[in-house]
PDB file of C-alpha atoms and ligand atoms in Angstrom:
ATOM      1  CA  UNK Q   9     -77.449  19.294  -4.700  1.00 45.00           C
ATOM      2  CA  UNK Q  10     -75.780  22.155  -2.798  1.00 45.00           C
ATOM      3  CA  UNK Q  11     -77.771  21.293   0.323  1.00 47.00           C
ATOM      4  CA  UNK Q  12     -76.748  17.670   0.048  1.00 45.00           C
ATOM      5  CA  UNK Q  13     -73.085  18.643  -0.406  1.00 48.00           C
ATOM      6  CA  UNK Q  14     -73.265  20.833   2.695  1.00 46.00           C
ATOM      7  CA  UNK Q  15     -74.835  17.963   4.627  1.00 49.00           C
ATOM      8  CA  UNK Q  16     -72.199  15.599   3.305  1.00 50.00           C
ATOM      9  CA  UNK Q  17     -69.495  18.090   4.331  1.00 52.00           C
ATOM     10  CA  UNK Q  18     -71.173  18.382   7.697  1.00 52.00           C
ATOM     11  CA  UNK Q  19     -71.380  14.572   7.832  1.00 63.00           C
ATOM     12  CA  UNK Q  20     -67.709  14.185   6.957  1.00 68.00           C
ATOM     13  CA  UNK Q  21     -66.851  16.849   9.507  1.00 73.00           C
ATOM     14  CA  UNK Q  22     -68.730  15.133  12.306  1.00 81.00           C
ATOM     15  CA  UNK Q  23     -67.323  11.752  11.204  1.00 83.00           C
ATOM     16  CA  UNK Q  24     -63.740  12.980  11.348  1.00 86.00           C
ATOM     17  CA  UNK Q  25     -64.314  14.656  14.715  1.00 88.00           C
ATOM     18  CA  UNK Q  26     -65.878  11.417  15.919  1.00 89.00           C
ATOM     19  CA  UNK Q  27     -62.804   9.534  14.656  1.00 90.00           C
ATOM     20  CA  UNK Q  28     -60.637  12.153  16.361  1.00 91.00           C
ATOM     21  CA  UNK Q  29     -62.583  11.743  19.593  1.00 91.00           C
ATOM     22  CA  UNK Q  30     -62.322   7.988  19.394  1.00 91.00           C
ATOM     23  CA  UNK Q  31     -58.594   8.183  18.655  1.00 92.00           C
ATOM     24  CA  UNK Q  32     -58.111  10.514  21.633  1.00 92.00           C
ATOM     25  CA  UNK Q  33     -60.190   8.198  23.809  1.00 91.00           C
ATOM     26  CA  UNK Q  34     -58.129   5.216  22.625  1.00 92.00           C
ATOM     27  CA  UNK Q  35     -54.895   7.078  23.355  1.00 92.00           C
ATOM     28  CA  UNK Q  36     -56.222   7.911  26.831  1.00 92.00           C
ATOM     29  CA  UNK Q  37     -57.103   4.282  27.397  1.00 92.00           C
ATOM     30  CA  UNK Q  38     -53.674   3.278  26.098  1.00 91.00           C
ATOM     31  CA  UNK Q  39     -52.010   5.675  28.572  1.00 93.00           C
ATOM     32  CA  UNK Q  40     -54.176   4.362  31.416  1.00 93.00           C
ATOM     33  CA  UNK Q  41     -53.325   0.758  30.419  1.00 92.00           C
ATOM     34  CA  UNK Q  42     -49.595   1.601  30.258  1.00 93.00           C
ATOM     35  CA  UNK Q  43     -49.778   3.256  33.661  1.00 93.00           C
ATOM     36  CA  UNK Q  44     -51.615   0.229  35.070  1.00 93.00           C
ATOM     37  CA  UNK Q  45     -48.975  -2.059  33.565  1.00 94.00           C
ATOM     38  CA  UNK Q  46     -46.199   0.026  35.150  1.00 94.00           C
ATOM     39  CA  UNK Q  47     -48.063  -0.106  38.477  1.00 94.00           C
ATOM     40  CA  UNK Q  48     -48.355  -3.879  38.184  1.00 93.00           C
ATOM     41  CA  UNK Q  49     -44.642  -4.184  37.392  1.00 94.00           C
ATOM     42  CA  UNK Q  50     -43.802  -2.030  40.440  1.00 94.00           C
ATOM     43  CA  UNK Q  51     -46.156  -4.153  42.534  1.00 93.00           C
ATOM     44  CA  UNK Q  52     -44.556  -7.384  41.258  1.00 93.00           C
ATOM     45  CA  UNK Q  53     -41.060  -5.991  41.965  1.00 93.00           C
ATOM     46  CA  UNK Q  54     -42.162  -5.008  45.501  1.00 93.00           C
ATOM     47  CA  UNK Q  55     -43.562  -8.491  46.017  1.00 92.00           C
ATOM     48  CA  UNK Q  56     -40.312 -10.072  44.813  1.00 94.00           C
ATOM     49  CA  UNK Q  57     -38.339  -7.874  47.210  1.00 93.00           C
ATOM     50  CA  UNK Q  58     -40.667  -8.672  50.122  1.00 93.00           C
ATOM     51  CA  UNK Q  59     -40.450 -12.382  49.330  1.00 94.00           C
ATOM     52  CA  UNK Q  60     -36.644 -12.232  49.148  1.00 94.00           C
ATOM     53  CA  UNK Q  61     -36.425 -10.353  52.464  1.00 93.00           C
ATOM     54  CA  UNK Q  62     -38.891 -12.804  54.047  1.00 93.00           C
ATOM     55  CA  UNK Q  63     -36.867 -15.753  52.748  1.00 93.00           C
ATOM     56  CA  UNK Q  64     -33.649 -14.258  54.156  1.00 93.00           C
ATOM     57  CA  UNK Q  65     -35.355 -13.722  57.537  1.00 92.00           C
ATOM     58  CA  UNK Q  66     -36.629 -17.325  57.525  1.00 89.00           C
ATOM     59  CA  UNK Q  67     -33.140 -18.663  56.698  1.00 89.00           C
ATOM     60  CA  UNK Q  68     -31.643 -16.496  59.450  1.00 90.00           C
ATOM     61  CA  UNK Q  69     -34.243 -17.711  61.927  1.00 88.00           C
ATOM     62  CA  UNK Q  70     -33.650 -21.343  60.973  1.00 85.00           C
ATOM     63  CA  UNK Q  71     -29.871 -20.877  61.338  1.00 87.00           C
ATOM     64  CA  UNK Q  72     -30.379 -19.413  64.803  1.00 89.00           C
ATOM     65  CA  UNK Q  73     -32.659 -22.335  65.724  1.00 88.00           C
ATOM     66  CA  UNK Q  74     -29.933 -24.781  64.644  1.00 86.00           C
ATOM     67  CA  UNK Q  75     -27.304 -22.802  66.598  1.00 88.00           C
ATOM     68  CA  UNK Q  76     -29.523 -22.805  69.700  1.00 88.00           C
ATOM     69  CA  UNK Q  77     -30.094 -26.554  69.493  1.00 90.00           C
ATOM     70  CA  UNK Q  78     -26.371 -27.207  68.968  1.00 87.00           C
ATOM     71  CA  UNK Q  79     -25.490 -24.951  71.919  1.00 87.00           C
ATOM     72  CA  UNK Q  80     -27.900 -26.879  74.153  1.00 86.00           C
ATOM     73  CA  UNK Q  81     -26.559 -30.212  72.894  1.00 88.00           C
ATOM     74  CA  UNK Q  82     -22.967 -29.108  73.486  1.00 85.00           C
ATOM     75  CA  UNK Q  83     -23.861 -27.925  77.001  1.00 83.00           C
ATOM     76  CA  UNK Q  84     -24.993 -31.478  77.830  1.00 82.00           C
ATOM     77  CA  UNK Q  85     -22.087 -33.232  76.125  1.00 81.00           C
ATOM     78  CA  UNK Q  86     -19.407 -30.894  77.518  1.00 81.00           C
ATOM     79  CA  UNK Q  87     -19.803 -32.712  80.855  1.00 78.00           C
ATOM     80  CA  UNK Q  88     -18.998 -36.077  79.412  1.00 70.00           C
ATOM     81  CA  UNK Q  89     -15.763 -36.797  77.584  1.00 62.00           C
ATOM     82  CA  UNK Q  90     -16.917 -40.338  76.831  1.00 60.00           C
ATOM     83  CA  UNK Q  91     -20.115 -39.521  75.009  1.00 62.00           C
ATOM     84  CA  UNK Q  92     -18.594 -36.502  73.261  1.00 69.00           C
ATOM     85  CA  UNK Q  93     -20.127 -36.167  69.794  1.00 86.00           C
ATOM     86  CA  UNK Q  94     -22.589 -38.975  70.580  1.00 88.00           C
ATOM     87  CA  UNK Q  95     -25.523 -36.668  69.809  1.00 91.00           C
ATOM     88  CA  UNK Q  96     -24.043 -35.499  66.528  1.00 91.00           C
ATOM     89  CA  UNK Q  97     -23.179 -39.051  65.436  1.00 93.00           C
ATOM     90  CA  UNK Q  98     -26.490 -40.509  66.472  1.00 95.00           C
ATOM     91  CA  UNK Q  99     -28.314 -37.644  64.719  1.00 95.00           C
ATOM     92  CA  UNK Q 100     -26.371 -38.414  61.528  1.00 96.00           C
ATOM     93  CA  UNK Q 101     -27.134 -42.156  61.764  1.00 97.00           C
ATOM     94  CA  UNK Q 102     -30.752 -41.341  62.589  1.00 97.00           C
ATOM     95  CA  UNK Q 103     -31.182 -38.995  59.637  1.00 97.00           C
ATOM     96  CA  UNK Q 104     -29.644 -41.549  57.268  1.00 97.00           C
ATOM     97  CA  UNK Q 105     -32.015 -44.244  58.545  1.00 98.00           C
ATOM     98  CA  UNK Q 106     -35.030 -41.897  58.458  1.00 98.00           C
ATOM     99  CA  UNK Q 107     -34.198 -40.929  54.851  1.00 97.00           C
ATOM    100  CA  UNK Q 108     -34.322 -44.632  53.939  1.00 96.00           C
ATOM    101  CA  UNK Q 109     -37.619 -45.183  55.735  1.00 96.00           C
ATOM    102  CA  UNK Q 110     -39.402 -41.947  54.728  1.00 96.00           C
ATOM    103  CA  UNK Q 111     -37.412 -39.344  52.756  1.00 96.00           C
ATOM    104  CA  UNK Q 112     -40.072 -36.634  53.313  1.00 95.00           C
ATOM    105  CA  UNK Q 113     -39.905 -37.074  57.079  1.00 93.00           C
ATOM    106  CA  UNK Q 114     -36.134 -36.604  57.103  1.00 94.00           C
ATOM    107  CA  UNK Q 115     -36.542 -33.110  55.593  1.00 93.00           C
ATOM    108  CA  UNK Q 116     -38.319 -31.802  58.696  1.00 93.00           C
ATOM    109  CA  UNK Q 117     -35.709 -29.907  60.785  1.00 91.00           C
ATOM    110  CA  UNK Q 118     -37.520 -30.934  63.991  1.00 93.00           C
ATOM    111  CA  UNK Q 119     -36.363 -34.513  63.372  1.00 95.00           C
ATOM    112  CA  UNK Q 120     -32.686 -33.559  63.587  1.00 94.00           C
ATOM    113  CA  UNK Q 121     -33.416 -31.288  66.560  1.00 94.00           C
ATOM    114  CA  UNK Q 122     -35.041 -34.196  68.419  1.00 96.00           C
ATOM    115  CA  UNK Q 123     -32.157 -36.537  67.608  1.00 96.00           C
ATOM    116  CA  UNK Q 124     -29.604 -33.970  68.796  1.00 94.00           C
ATOM    117  CA  UNK Q 125     -31.499 -33.094  71.973  1.00 95.00           C
ATOM    118  CA  UNK Q 126     -32.588 -36.613  73.018  1.00 95.00           C
ATOM    119  CA  UNK Q 127     -30.506 -36.594  76.226  1.00 94.00           C
ATOM    120  CA  UNK Q 128     -30.874 -32.902  77.113  1.00 93.00           C
ATOM    121  CA  UNK Q 129     -32.562 -33.988  80.372  1.00 94.00           C
ATOM    122  CA  UNK Q 130     -29.217 -35.383  81.563  1.00 92.00           C
ATOM    123  CA  UNK Q 131     -28.309 -31.810  82.614  1.00 90.00           C
ATOM    124  CA  UNK Q 132     -30.267 -32.639  85.772  1.00 92.00           C
ATOM    125  CA  UNK Q 133     -28.558 -35.991  86.472  1.00 92.00           C
ATOM    126  CA  UNK Q 134     -25.702 -35.889  89.037  1.00 92.00           C
ATOM    127  CA  UNK Q 135     -22.195 -36.737  87.781  1.00 89.00           C
ATOM    128  CA  UNK Q 136     -21.842 -39.640  90.250  1.00 91.00           C
ATOM    129  CA  UNK Q 137     -24.692 -41.409  88.504  1.00 92.00           C
ATOM    130  CA  UNK Q 138     -23.940 -40.287  84.974  1.00 87.00           C
ATOM    131  CA  UNK Q 139     -20.314 -41.429  85.104  1.00 84.00           C
ATOM    132  CA  UNK Q 140     -20.663 -44.473  87.357  1.00 87.00           C
ATOM    133  CA  UNK Q 141     -18.727 -47.411  85.910  1.00 84.00           C
ATOM    134  CA  UNK Q 142     -20.469 -50.039  88.073  1.00 89.00           C
ATOM    135  CA  UNK Q 143     -24.099 -51.025  87.495  1.00 90.00           C
ATOM    136  CA  UNK Q 144     -26.578 -48.518  88.945  1.00 93.00           C
ATOM    137  CA  UNK Q 145     -28.532 -49.440  92.068  1.00 95.00           C
ATOM    138  CA  UNK Q 146     -32.350 -49.271  91.620  1.00 96.00           C
ATOM    139  CA  UNK Q 147     -32.648 -45.742  93.128  1.00 95.00           C
ATOM    140  CA  UNK Q 148     -29.893 -44.457  90.863  1.00 96.00           C
ATOM    141  CA  UNK Q 149     -31.434 -46.160  87.872  1.00 96.00           C
ATOM    142  CA  UNK Q 150     -34.812 -44.517  88.611  1.00 96.00           C
ATOM    143  CA  UNK Q 151     -33.137 -41.137  88.841  1.00 96.00           C
ATOM    144  CA  UNK Q 152     -31.221 -41.740  85.603  1.00 96.00           C
ATOM    145  CA  UNK Q 153     -34.461 -42.696  83.877  1.00 97.00           C
ATOM    146  CA  UNK Q 154     -35.974 -39.352  84.763  1.00 97.00           C
ATOM    147  CA  UNK Q 155     -33.822 -37.713  82.081  1.00 96.00           C
ATOM    148  CA  UNK Q 156     -36.426 -38.539  79.420  1.00 97.00           C
ATOM    149  CA  UNK Q 157     -39.217 -36.602  81.162  1.00 97.00           C
ATOM    150  CA  UNK Q 158     -36.890 -33.811  82.308  1.00 96.00           C
ATOM    151  CA  UNK Q 159     -35.747 -33.410  78.705  1.00 95.00           C
ATOM    152  CA  UNK Q 160     -39.350 -33.399  77.512  1.00 97.00           C
ATOM    153  CA  UNK Q 161     -40.220 -30.692  80.055  1.00 95.00           C
ATOM    154  CA  UNK Q 162     -37.356 -28.554  78.756  1.00 92.00           C
ATOM    155  CA  UNK Q 163     -38.042 -29.050  75.048  1.00 93.00           C
ATOM    156  CA  UNK Q 164     -41.854 -29.108  74.966  1.00 94.00           C
ATOM    157  CA  UNK Q 165     -42.024 -25.439  75.966  1.00 90.00           C
ATOM    158  CA  UNK Q 166     -40.172 -24.380  72.824  1.00 89.00           C
ATOM    159  CA  UNK Q 167     -42.687 -24.128  69.950  1.00 87.00           C
ATOM    160  CA  UNK Q 168     -40.144 -24.483  67.123  1.00 87.00           C
ATOM    161  CA  UNK Q 169     -39.031 -27.864  68.478  1.00 91.00           C
ATOM    162  CA  UNK Q 170     -42.522 -29.389  67.955  1.00 88.00           C
ATOM    163  CA  UNK Q 171     -42.083 -33.086  67.114  1.00 90.00           C
ATOM    164  CA  UNK Q 172     -38.599 -33.093  68.671  1.00 95.00           C
ATOM    165  CA  UNK Q 173     -40.197 -33.201  72.125  1.00 96.00           C
ATOM    166  CA  UNK Q 174     -41.760 -36.607  71.373  1.00 97.00           C
ATOM    167  CA  UNK Q 175     -38.372 -38.072  70.437  1.00 97.00           C
ATOM    168  CA  UNK Q 176     -36.863 -36.722  73.658  1.00 97.00           C
ATOM    169  CA  UNK Q 177     -39.664 -38.176  75.792  1.00 98.00           C
ATOM    170  CA  UNK Q 178     -39.969 -41.573  74.147  1.00 98.00           C
ATOM    171  CA  UNK Q 179     -36.442 -42.519  73.068  1.00 98.00           C
ATOM    172  CA  UNK Q 180     -36.209 -45.220  75.777  1.00 98.00           C
ATOM    173  CA  UNK Q 181     -39.577 -46.883  75.120  1.00 98.00           C
ATOM    174  CA  UNK Q 182     -39.390 -50.553  74.088  1.00 98.00           C
ATOM    175  CA  UNK Q 183     -41.439 -52.175  71.328  1.00 98.00           C
ATOM    176  CA  UNK Q 184     -42.800 -54.745  73.835  1.00 98.00           C
ATOM    177  CA  UNK Q 185     -43.885 -52.028  76.302  1.00 98.00           C
ATOM    178  CA  UNK Q 186     -41.110 -52.638  78.844  1.00 98.00           C
ATOM    179  CA  UNK Q 187     -39.398 -49.261  78.337  1.00 98.00           C
ATOM    180  CA  UNK Q 188     -39.867 -45.861  79.961  1.00 97.00           C
ATOM    181  CA  UNK Q 189     -41.189 -43.277  80.830  1.00 98.00           C
ATOM    182  CA  UNK Q 190     -44.700 -44.221  79.619  1.00 98.00           C
ATOM    183  CA  UNK Q 191     -44.361 -47.944  78.898  1.00 98.00           C
ATOM    184  CA  UNK Q 192     -45.776 -47.427  75.394  1.00 98.00           C
ATOM    185  CA  UNK Q 193     -45.734 -50.448  73.085  1.00 98.00           C
ATOM    186  CA  UNK Q 194     -45.561 -51.038  69.320  1.00 98.00           C
ATOM    187  CA  UNK Q 195     -46.910 -48.269  67.161  1.00 98.00           C
ATOM    188  CA  UNK Q 196     -48.060 -46.282  70.206  1.00 98.00           C
ATOM    189  CA  UNK Q 197     -44.426 -45.213  70.372  1.00 98.00           C
ATOM    190  CA  UNK Q 198     -43.867 -42.251  68.028  1.00 97.00           C
ATOM    191  CA  UNK Q 199     -42.212 -43.530  64.850  1.00 97.00           C
ATOM    192  CA  UNK Q 200     -39.218 -41.200  65.126  1.00 97.00           C
ATOM    193  CA  UNK Q 201     -38.558 -42.376  68.675  1.00 98.00           C
ATOM    194  CA  UNK Q 202     -38.594 -45.993  67.389  1.00 98.00           C
ATOM    195  CA  UNK Q 203     -36.085 -45.085  64.673  1.00 98.00           C
ATOM    196  CA  UNK Q 204     -33.950 -43.183  67.140  1.00 98.00           C
ATOM    197  CA  UNK Q 205     -33.860 -46.014  69.704  1.00 98.00           C
ATOM    198  CA  UNK Q 206     -32.117 -48.265  67.167  1.00 98.00           C
ATOM    199  CA  UNK Q 207     -29.373 -45.816  66.204  1.00 98.00           C
ATOM    200  CA  UNK Q 208     -28.893 -44.763  69.839  1.00 96.00           C
ATOM    201  CA  UNK Q 209     -28.139 -48.391  70.723  1.00 97.00           C
ATOM    202  CA  UNK Q 210     -25.889 -48.751  67.684  1.00 97.00           C
ATOM    203  CA  UNK Q 211     -23.765 -45.761  68.690  1.00 95.00           C
ATOM    204  CA  UNK Q 212     -23.690 -46.745  72.382  1.00 92.00           C
ATOM    205  CA  UNK Q 213     -22.318 -50.172  71.452  1.00 94.00           C
ATOM    206  CA  UNK Q 214     -19.802 -49.002  68.867  1.00 94.00           C
ATOM    207  CA  UNK Q 215     -18.176 -46.320  71.074  1.00 90.00           C
ATOM    208  CA  UNK Q 216     -16.373 -46.652  74.389  1.00 83.00           C
ATOM    209  CA  UNK Q 217     -18.475 -45.801  77.483  1.00 76.00           C
ATOM    210  CA  UNK Q 218     -17.648 -45.624  81.227  1.00 69.00           C
ATOM    211  CA  UNK Q 219     -19.532 -48.891  81.706  1.00 70.00           C
ATOM    212  CA  UNK Q 220     -18.634 -50.740  78.501  1.00 76.00           C
ATOM    213  CA  UNK Q 221     -16.004 -51.110  75.789  1.00 83.00           C
ATOM    214  CA  UNK Q 222     -16.829 -50.569  72.174  1.00 88.00           C
ATOM    215  CA  UNK Q 223     -17.758 -53.627  70.148  1.00 92.00           C
ATOM    216  CA  UNK Q 224     -17.364 -54.188  66.379  1.00 94.00           C
ATOM    217  CA  UNK Q 225     -20.159 -53.027  64.087  1.00 96.00           C
ATOM    218  CA  UNK Q 226     -21.076 -56.594  63.055  1.00 96.00           C
ATOM    219  CA  UNK Q 227     -21.604 -57.583  66.706  1.00 96.00           C
ATOM    220  CA  UNK Q 228     -23.639 -54.451  67.395  1.00 97.00           C
ATOM    221  CA  UNK Q 229     -25.837 -55.281  64.387  1.00 97.00           C
ATOM    222  CA  UNK Q 230     -26.316 -58.819  65.737  1.00 98.00           C
ATOM    223  CA  UNK Q 231     -27.239 -57.505  69.216  1.00 97.00           C
ATOM    224  CA  UNK Q 232     -29.828 -55.167  67.707  1.00 98.00           C
ATOM    225  CA  UNK Q 233     -31.246 -57.919  65.469  1.00 98.00           C
ATOM    226  CA  UNK Q 234     -31.559 -60.169  68.548  1.00 98.00           C
ATOM    227  CA  UNK Q 235     -33.755 -57.523  70.215  1.00 98.00           C
ATOM    228  CA  UNK Q 236     -35.990 -56.973  67.173  1.00 98.00           C
ATOM    229  CA  UNK Q 237     -39.603 -57.295  68.297  1.00 97.00           C
ATOM    230  CA  UNK Q 238     -38.756 -56.964  71.993  1.00 98.00           C
ATOM    231  CA  UNK Q 239     -36.728 -53.768  72.446  1.00 98.00           C
ATOM    232  CA  UNK Q 240     -36.834 -52.519  68.849  1.00 98.00           C
ATOM    233  CA  UNK Q 241     -39.402 -52.038  66.082  1.00 98.00           C
ATOM    234  CA  UNK Q 242     -38.786 -54.978  63.680  1.00 98.00           C
ATOM    235  CA  UNK Q 243     -39.382 -52.798  60.587  1.00 98.00           C
ATOM    236  CA  UNK Q 244     -36.758 -50.305  61.743  1.00 98.00           C
ATOM    237  CA  UNK Q 245     -34.285 -53.139  62.406  1.00 98.00           C
ATOM    238  CA  UNK Q 246     -34.827 -54.393  58.835  1.00 98.00           C
ATOM    239  CA  UNK Q 247     -34.143 -50.872  57.532  1.00 98.00           C
ATOM    240  CA  UNK Q 248     -30.933 -50.675  59.584  1.00 98.00           C
ATOM    241  CA  UNK Q 249     -29.804 -53.959  58.036  1.00 97.00           C
ATOM    242  CA  UNK Q 250     -30.176 -52.331  54.616  1.00 97.00           C
ATOM    243  CA  UNK Q 251     -27.701 -49.571  55.553  1.00 97.00           C
ATOM    244  CA  UNK Q 252     -24.236 -50.712  54.484  1.00 96.00           C
ATOM    245  CA  UNK Q 253     -21.257 -50.971  56.843  1.00 97.00           C
ATOM    246  CA  UNK Q 254     -19.526 -48.411  54.610  1.00 96.00           C
ATOM    247  CA  UNK Q 255     -22.289 -45.847  55.105  1.00 96.00           C
ATOM    248  CA  UNK Q 256     -22.263 -46.275  58.889  1.00 96.00           C
ATOM    249  CA  UNK Q 257     -18.447 -46.281  59.105  1.00 95.00           C
ATOM    250  CA  UNK Q 258     -18.204 -43.165  56.961  1.00 95.00           C
ATOM    251  CA  UNK Q 259     -20.636 -41.337  59.256  1.00 95.00           C
ATOM    252  CA  UNK Q 260     -18.647 -42.409  62.308  1.00 93.00           C
ATOM    253  CA  UNK Q 261     -15.332 -41.352  60.728  1.00 93.00           C
ATOM    254  CA  UNK Q 262     -16.717 -37.970  59.625  1.00 93.00           C
ATOM    255  CA  UNK Q 263     -17.685 -36.964  63.189  1.00 88.00           C
ATOM    256  CA  UNK Q 264     -14.710 -36.862  65.516  1.00 80.00           C
TER     257      UNK Q 264
HETATM  258 FE1  LIG U   5     -31.297 -41.243  76.830  1.00 74.61          FE
END
């Protein structure tokens, strides 16, 4: 019996030391797990900070892109008292129309950049042609028309302007292929350039220019509708008809 008791004692002893060892091992594992959790929390906090800083840098970069585009636009428009704010107005009309046609597309900043910069190539057109009240002679007209390609050459070298370059190049193409510079027709013309062409005409007709007086909105709408399928994309003309007079007049009144 004594031997058994000793063995039992010994058994209990080794059992409790085993429990002790296991408890210690568990505590160690617990400490390791806690440390890992703290590391993960630090890592997550670092990631949040990095993301926040990255976001701030992106916002800053975008703001400087917008400022650069506006500075370029203003440099072109500063020459011309008549078309002053034309780019800003036409960009606002264009964005409103694009939102109605494809809301996703309107969120891309390059769309607004293209609308604002459409006539940037006019920096290279002499004042005597740009401000001529009489009709242009063929040589002058050819020179004037070069502003689309000159603008494209300026803008296409700036990577952040991307799609904007296509608007600049193709904003004078006609649906029936009779426009310039490439004589593209129908859906060969980039969609944003087709949208832009309609609002460009709308603003040109509803504001005073060296070569023409402004006409009422209803007449401008009628002129555009009459050129649906020849100068303008018929689907875009239909979308313009859906924009109310109020919406268009509010945009015009908000940009002075
Ligand atoms: Fe133009």
